[in-house]
mmCIF file of C-alpha atoms in Angstrom:
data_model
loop_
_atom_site.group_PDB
_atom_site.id
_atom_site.type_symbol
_atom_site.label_atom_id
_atom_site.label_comp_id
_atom_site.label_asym_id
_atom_site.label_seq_id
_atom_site.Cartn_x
_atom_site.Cartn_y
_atom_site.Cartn_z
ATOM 1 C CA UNK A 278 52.094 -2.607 66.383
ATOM 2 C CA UNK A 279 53.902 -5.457 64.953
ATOM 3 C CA UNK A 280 55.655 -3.453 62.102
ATOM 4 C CA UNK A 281 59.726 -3.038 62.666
ATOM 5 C CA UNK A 282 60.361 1.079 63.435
ATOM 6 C CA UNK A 283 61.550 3.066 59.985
ATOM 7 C CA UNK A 284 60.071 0.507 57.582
ATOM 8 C CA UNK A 285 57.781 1.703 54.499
ATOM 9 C CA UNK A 286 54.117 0.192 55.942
ATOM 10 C CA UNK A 287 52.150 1.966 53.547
ATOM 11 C CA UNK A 288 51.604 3.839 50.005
ATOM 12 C CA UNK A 289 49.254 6.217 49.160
ATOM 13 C CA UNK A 290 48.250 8.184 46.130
ATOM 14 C CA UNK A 291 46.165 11.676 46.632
ATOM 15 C CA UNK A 292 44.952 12.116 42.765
ATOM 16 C CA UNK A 293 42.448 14.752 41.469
ATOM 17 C CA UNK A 294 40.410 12.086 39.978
ATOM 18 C CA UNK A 295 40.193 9.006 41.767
ATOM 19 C CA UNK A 296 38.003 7.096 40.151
ATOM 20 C CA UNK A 297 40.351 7.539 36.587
ATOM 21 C CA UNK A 298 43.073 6.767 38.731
ATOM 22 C CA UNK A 299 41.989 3.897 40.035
ATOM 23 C CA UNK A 300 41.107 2.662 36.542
ATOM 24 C CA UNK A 301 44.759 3.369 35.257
ATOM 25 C CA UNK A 302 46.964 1.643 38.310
ATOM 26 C CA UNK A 303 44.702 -1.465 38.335
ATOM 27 C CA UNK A 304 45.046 -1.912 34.360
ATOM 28 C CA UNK A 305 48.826 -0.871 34.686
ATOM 29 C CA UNK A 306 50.027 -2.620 38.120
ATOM 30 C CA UNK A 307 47.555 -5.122 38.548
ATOM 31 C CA UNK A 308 46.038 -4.012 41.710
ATOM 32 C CA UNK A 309 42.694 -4.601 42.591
ATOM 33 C CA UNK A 310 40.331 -2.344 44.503
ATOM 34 C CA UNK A 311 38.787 -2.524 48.259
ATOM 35 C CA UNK A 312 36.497 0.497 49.622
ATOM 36 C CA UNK A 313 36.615 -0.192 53.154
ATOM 37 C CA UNK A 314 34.185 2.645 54.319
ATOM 38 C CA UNK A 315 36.241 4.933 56.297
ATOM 39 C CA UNK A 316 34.615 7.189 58.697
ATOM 40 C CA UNK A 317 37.116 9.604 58.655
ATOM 41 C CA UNK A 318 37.458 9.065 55.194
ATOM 42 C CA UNK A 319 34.003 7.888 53.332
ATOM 43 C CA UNK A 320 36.100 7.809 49.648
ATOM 44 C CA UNK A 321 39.286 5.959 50.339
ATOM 45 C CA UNK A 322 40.154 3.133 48.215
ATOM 46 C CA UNK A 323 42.798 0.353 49.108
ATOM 47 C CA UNK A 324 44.757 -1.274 46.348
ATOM 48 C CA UNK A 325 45.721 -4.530 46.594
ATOM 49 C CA UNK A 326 48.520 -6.902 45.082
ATOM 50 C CA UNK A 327 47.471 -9.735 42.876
ATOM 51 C CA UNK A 328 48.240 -11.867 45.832
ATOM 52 C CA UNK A 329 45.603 -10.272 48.029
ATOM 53 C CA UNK A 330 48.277 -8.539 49.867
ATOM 54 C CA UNK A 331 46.998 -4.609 50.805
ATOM 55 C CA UNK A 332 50.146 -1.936 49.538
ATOM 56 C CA UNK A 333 48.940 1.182 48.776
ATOM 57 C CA UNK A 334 45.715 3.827 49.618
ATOM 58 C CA UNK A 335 43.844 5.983 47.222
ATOM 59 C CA UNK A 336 41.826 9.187 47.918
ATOM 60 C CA UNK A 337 41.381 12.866 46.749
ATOM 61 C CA UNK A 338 43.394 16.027 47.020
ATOM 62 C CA UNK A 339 41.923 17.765 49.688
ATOM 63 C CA UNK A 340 40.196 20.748 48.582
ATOM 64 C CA UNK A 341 42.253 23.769 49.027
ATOM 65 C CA UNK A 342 45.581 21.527 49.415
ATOM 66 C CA UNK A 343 48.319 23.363 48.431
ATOM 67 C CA UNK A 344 49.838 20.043 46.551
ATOM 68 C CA UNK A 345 49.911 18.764 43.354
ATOM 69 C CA UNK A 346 48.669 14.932 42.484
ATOM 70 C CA UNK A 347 51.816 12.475 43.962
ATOM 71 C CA UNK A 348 52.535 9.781 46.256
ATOM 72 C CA UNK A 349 53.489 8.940 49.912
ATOM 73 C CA UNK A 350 54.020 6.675 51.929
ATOM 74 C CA UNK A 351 54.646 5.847 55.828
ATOM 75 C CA UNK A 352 57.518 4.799 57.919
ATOM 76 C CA UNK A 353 56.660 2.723 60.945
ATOM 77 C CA UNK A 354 56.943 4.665 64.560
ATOM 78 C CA UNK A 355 56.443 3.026 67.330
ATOM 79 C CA UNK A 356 55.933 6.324 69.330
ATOM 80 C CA UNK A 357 54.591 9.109 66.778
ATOM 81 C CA UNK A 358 54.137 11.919 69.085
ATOM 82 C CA UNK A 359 58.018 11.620 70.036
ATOM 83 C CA UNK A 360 58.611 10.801 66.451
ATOM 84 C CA UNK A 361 57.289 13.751 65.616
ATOM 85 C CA UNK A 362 58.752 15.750 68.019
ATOM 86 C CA UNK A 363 62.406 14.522 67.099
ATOM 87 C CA UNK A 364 61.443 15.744 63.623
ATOM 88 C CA UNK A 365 60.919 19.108 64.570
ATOM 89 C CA UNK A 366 64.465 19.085 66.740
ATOM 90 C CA UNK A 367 66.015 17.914 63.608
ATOM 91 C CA UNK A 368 64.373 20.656 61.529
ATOM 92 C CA UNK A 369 61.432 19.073 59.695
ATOM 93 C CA UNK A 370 58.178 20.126 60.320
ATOM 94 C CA UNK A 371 54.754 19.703 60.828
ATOM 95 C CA UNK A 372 51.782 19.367 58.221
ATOM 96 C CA UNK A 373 49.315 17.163 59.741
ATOM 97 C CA UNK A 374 49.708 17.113 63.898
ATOM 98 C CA UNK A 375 49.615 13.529 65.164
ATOM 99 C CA UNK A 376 45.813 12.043 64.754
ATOM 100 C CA UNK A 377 43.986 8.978 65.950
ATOM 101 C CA UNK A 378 42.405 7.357 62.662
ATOM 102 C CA UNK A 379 40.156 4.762 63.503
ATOM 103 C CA UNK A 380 40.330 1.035 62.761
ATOM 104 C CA UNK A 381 43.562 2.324 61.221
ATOM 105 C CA UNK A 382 46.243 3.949 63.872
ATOM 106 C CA UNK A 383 47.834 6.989 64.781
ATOM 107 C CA UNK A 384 49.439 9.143 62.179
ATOM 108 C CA UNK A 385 50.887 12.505 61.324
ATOM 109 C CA UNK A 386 52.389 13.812 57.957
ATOM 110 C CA UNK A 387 55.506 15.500 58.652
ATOM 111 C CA UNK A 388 58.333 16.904 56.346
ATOM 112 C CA UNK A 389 62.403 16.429 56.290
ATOM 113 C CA UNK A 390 64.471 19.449 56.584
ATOM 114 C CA UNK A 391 64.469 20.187 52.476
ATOM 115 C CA UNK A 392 60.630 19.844 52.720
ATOM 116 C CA UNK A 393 59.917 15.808 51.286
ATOM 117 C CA UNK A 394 57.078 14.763 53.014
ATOM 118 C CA UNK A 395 55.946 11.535 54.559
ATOM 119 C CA UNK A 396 53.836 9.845 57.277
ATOM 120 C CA UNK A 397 54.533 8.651 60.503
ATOM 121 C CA UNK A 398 52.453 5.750 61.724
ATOM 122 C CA UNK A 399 51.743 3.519 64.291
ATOM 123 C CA UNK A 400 49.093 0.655 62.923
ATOM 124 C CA UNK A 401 46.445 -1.095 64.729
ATOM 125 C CA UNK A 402 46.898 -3.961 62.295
ATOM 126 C CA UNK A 403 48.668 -6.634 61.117
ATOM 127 C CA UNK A 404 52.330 -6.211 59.746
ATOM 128 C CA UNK A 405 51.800 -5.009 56.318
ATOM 129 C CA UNK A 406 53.725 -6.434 53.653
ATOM 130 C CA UNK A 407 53.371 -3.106 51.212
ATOM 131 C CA UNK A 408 56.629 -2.982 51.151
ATOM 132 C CA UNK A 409 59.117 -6.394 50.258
ATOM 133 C CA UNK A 410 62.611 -6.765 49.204
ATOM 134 C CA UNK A 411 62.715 -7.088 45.168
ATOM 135 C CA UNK A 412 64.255 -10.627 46.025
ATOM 136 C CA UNK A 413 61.202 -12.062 47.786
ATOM 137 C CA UNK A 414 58.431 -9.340 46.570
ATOM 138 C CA UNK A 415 55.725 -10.296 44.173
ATOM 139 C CA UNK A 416 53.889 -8.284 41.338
ATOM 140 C CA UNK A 417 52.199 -5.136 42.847
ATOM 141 C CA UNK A 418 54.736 -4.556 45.300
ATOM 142 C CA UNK A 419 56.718 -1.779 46.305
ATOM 143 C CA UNK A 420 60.168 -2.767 46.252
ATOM 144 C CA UNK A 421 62.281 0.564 46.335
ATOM 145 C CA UNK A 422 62.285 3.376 47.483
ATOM 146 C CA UNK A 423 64.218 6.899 46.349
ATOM 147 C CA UNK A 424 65.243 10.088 47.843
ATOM 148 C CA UNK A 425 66.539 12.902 46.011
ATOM 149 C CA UNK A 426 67.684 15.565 48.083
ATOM 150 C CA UNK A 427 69.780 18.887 47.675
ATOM 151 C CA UNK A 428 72.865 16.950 50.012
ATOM 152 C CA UNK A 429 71.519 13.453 50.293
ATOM 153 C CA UNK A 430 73.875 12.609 53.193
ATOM 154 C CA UNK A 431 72.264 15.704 55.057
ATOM 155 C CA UNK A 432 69.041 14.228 54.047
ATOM 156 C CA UNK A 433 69.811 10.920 54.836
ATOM 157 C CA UNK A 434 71.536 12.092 58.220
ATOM 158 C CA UNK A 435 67.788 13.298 59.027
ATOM 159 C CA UNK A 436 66.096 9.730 58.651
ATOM 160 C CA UNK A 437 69.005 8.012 60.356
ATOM 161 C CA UNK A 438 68.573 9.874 63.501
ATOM 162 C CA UNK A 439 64.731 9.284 63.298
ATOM 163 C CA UNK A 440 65.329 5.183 62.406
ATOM 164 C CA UNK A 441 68.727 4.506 62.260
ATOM 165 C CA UNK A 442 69.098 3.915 58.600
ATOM 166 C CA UNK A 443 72.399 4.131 57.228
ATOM 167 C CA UNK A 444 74.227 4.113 53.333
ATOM 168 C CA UNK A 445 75.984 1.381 52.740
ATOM 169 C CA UNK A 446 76.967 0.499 48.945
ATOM 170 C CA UNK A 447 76.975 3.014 46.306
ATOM 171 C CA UNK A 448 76.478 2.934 42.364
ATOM 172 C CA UNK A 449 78.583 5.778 40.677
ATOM 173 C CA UNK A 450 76.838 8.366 38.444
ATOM 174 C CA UNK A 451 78.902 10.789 36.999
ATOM 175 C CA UNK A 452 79.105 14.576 37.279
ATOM 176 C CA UNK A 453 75.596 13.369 39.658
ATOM 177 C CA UNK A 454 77.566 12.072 42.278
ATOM 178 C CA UNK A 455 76.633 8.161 43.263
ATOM 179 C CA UNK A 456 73.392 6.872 44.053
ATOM 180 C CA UNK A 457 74.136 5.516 47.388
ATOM 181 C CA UNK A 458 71.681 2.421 48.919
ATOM 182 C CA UNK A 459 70.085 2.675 52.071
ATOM 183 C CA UNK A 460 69.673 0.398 54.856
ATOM 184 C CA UNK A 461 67.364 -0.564 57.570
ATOM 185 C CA UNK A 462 68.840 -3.390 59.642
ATOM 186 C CA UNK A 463 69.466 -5.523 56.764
ATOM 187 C CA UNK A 464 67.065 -4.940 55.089
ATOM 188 C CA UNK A 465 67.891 -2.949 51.460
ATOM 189 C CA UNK A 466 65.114 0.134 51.972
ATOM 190 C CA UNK A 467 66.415 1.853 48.535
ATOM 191 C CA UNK A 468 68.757 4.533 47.860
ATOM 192 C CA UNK A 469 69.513 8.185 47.615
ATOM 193 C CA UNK A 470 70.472 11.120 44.700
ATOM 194 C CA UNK A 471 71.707 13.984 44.666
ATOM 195 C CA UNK A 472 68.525 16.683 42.884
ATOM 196 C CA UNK A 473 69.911 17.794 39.567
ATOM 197 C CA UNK A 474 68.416 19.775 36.737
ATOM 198 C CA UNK A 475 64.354 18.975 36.209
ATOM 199 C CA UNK A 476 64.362 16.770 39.493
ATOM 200 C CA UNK A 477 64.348 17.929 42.676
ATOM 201 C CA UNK A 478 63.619 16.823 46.035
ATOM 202 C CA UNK A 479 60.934 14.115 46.643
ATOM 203 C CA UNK A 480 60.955 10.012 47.230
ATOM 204 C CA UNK A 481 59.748 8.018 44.403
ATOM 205 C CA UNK A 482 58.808 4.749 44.469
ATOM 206 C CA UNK A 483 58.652 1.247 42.716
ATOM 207 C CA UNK A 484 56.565 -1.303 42.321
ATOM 208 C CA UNK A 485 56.965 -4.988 40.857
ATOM 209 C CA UNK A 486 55.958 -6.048 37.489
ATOM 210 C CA UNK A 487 56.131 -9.418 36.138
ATOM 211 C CA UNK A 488 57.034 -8.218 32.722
ATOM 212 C CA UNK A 489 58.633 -4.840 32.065
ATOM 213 C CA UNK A 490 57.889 -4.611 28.285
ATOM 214 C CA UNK A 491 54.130 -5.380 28.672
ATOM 215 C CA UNK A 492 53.747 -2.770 32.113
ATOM 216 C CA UNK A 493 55.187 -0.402 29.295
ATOM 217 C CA UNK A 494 52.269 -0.834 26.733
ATOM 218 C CA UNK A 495 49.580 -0.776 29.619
ATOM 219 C CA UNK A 496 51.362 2.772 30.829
ATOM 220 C CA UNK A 497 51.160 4.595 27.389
ATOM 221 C CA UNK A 498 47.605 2.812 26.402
ATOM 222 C CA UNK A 499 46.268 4.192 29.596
ATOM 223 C CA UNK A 500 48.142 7.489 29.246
ATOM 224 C CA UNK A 501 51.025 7.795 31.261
ATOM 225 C CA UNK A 502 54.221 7.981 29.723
ATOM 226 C CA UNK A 503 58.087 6.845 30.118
ATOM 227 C CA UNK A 504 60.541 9.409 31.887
ATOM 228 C CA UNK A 505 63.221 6.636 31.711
ATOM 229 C CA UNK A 506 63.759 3.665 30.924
ATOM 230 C CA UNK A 507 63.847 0.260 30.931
ATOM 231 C CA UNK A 508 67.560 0.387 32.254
ATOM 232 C CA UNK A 509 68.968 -2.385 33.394
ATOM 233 C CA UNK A 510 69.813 -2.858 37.259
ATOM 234 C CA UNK A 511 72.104 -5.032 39.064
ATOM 235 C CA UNK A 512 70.340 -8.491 39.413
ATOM 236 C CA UNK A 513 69.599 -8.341 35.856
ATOM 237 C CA UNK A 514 65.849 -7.009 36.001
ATOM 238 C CA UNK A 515 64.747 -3.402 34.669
ATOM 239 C CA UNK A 516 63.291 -0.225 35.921
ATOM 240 C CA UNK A 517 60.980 2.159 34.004
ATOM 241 C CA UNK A 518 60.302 5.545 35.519
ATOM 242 C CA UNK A 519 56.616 6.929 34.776
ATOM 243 C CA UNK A 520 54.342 9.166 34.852
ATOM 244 C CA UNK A 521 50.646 8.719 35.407
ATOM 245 C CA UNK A 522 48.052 10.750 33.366
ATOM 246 C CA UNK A 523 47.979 13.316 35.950
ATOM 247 C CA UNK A 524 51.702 13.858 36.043
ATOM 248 C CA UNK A 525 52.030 12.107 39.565
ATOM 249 C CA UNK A 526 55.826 10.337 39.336
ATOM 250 C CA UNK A 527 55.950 6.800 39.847
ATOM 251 C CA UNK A 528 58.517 3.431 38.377
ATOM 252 C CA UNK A 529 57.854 0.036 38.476
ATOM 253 C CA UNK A 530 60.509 -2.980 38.376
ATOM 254 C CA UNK A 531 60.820 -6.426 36.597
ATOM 255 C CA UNK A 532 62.467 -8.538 33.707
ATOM 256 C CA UNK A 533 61.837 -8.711 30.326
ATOM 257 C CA UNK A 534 60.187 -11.641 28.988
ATOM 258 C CA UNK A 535 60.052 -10.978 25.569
#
């Protein structure tokens, strides 16, 4: 695996309707659509930047899946069965046990301690670049991601023992506490919140636009909506949290050109 430990290597979106999801997030992000015949997974769709880049997977809610429509995504291990038993000593858990996917990698879905979950992966590919750095990212990227947790220094205590992430920088936010950024290396990951009234604990994530305004019209043609937003954000570009037509949370990031 050529993909640094703790990094964001993939995205994916379980939806009860794929094939209306997939029409939405390529009209509204751009993406286009591979089907690379998965054994283990005959359905799966992989969405790709403009730029031909891969950043994010598609498929079904399992039946019976005690989950409602949402996204993931998966941190970089470069061991996952001791990944995944750190996790467990730290007081996550378990919801997928570590499997061999092939053509893919190994993975497992685990949980933090307040129940968030993610993936766990070690890739048989190339290093993705799903995941850039709003400063050198391109439209269909992810660019941040966000943690809201009960106690987000507990929560982000949790992930820095798994990768050694750290906060470093905050933005203050009132009787919320601050929105505090965190760190890989030197690499800018995203931030955490403290879970307040109507949100509680999950990551969210965001994805580049090239124009904020006209991601906006594409969002409520295709029936999704606004939760907030555009606000302005330090660099002087805007974010826009959404919701897709299923209810599944997601934001997206650029300027606005009009």
């Amino acid at each position: 695996m050529t993909d640094r430990e703790g990094l964001p290597i993939w995205y994916e979106l379980l939806a009860r309707d794929p094939d209306a999801a997939e029409r939405f997030y390529t009209h509204v992000l751009g993406w286009s659509v591979e089907r690379p015949q998965l054994a283990a997974a005959p359905d799966y769709r992989v969405l790709a930047a403009p730029d031909g880049d891969r950043v994010a997977g598609l498929m079904a809610v399992p039946p019976g899946a005690p989950m409602a429509p949402g996204w993931l995504f998966y941190l970089a291990a470069d061991d996952v069965d001791a990944t995944v038993e750190r996790i467990i000593a730290a007081g996550g858990a378990v919801a997928m046990p570590a499997t061999d996917i092939p053509e893919v990698g190994r993975i497992a879905l685990v949980a933090d301690p307040h129940g968030t979950l993610f993936y766990v992966m070690r890739g048989d590919g190339d290093e993705s670049r799903a995941f850039r750095t709003a400063d050198t990212a391109t439209a269909g990227h992810a660019v941040w991601n966000e943690l809201t947790a009960p106690d987000q220094d507990a929560a982000l205590a949790f992930y820095a023992g798994l990768f050694g992430w750290r906060h470093e920088g905050a933005m203050p936010m009132g009787d919320l506490g601050d929105y505090k950024f965190v760190h890989s290396g030197t690499t800018c990951l995203g931030a955490t919140m403290n879970s307040f009234a109507g949100k509680g604990p999950g990551w969210q994530f965001y994805f580049m636009v090239d124009d904020v305004d006209a991601a906006v019209e594409r969002l409520t043609g295709a029936g999704g909506r606004v939760v907030q937003g555009p606000d302005e954000i330090p660099g002087g570009s805007f974010s826009v949290v959404a919701a897709d037509p299923e209810g599944a949370a997601f934001g997206f990031v650029g300027e606005r050109r009009a």
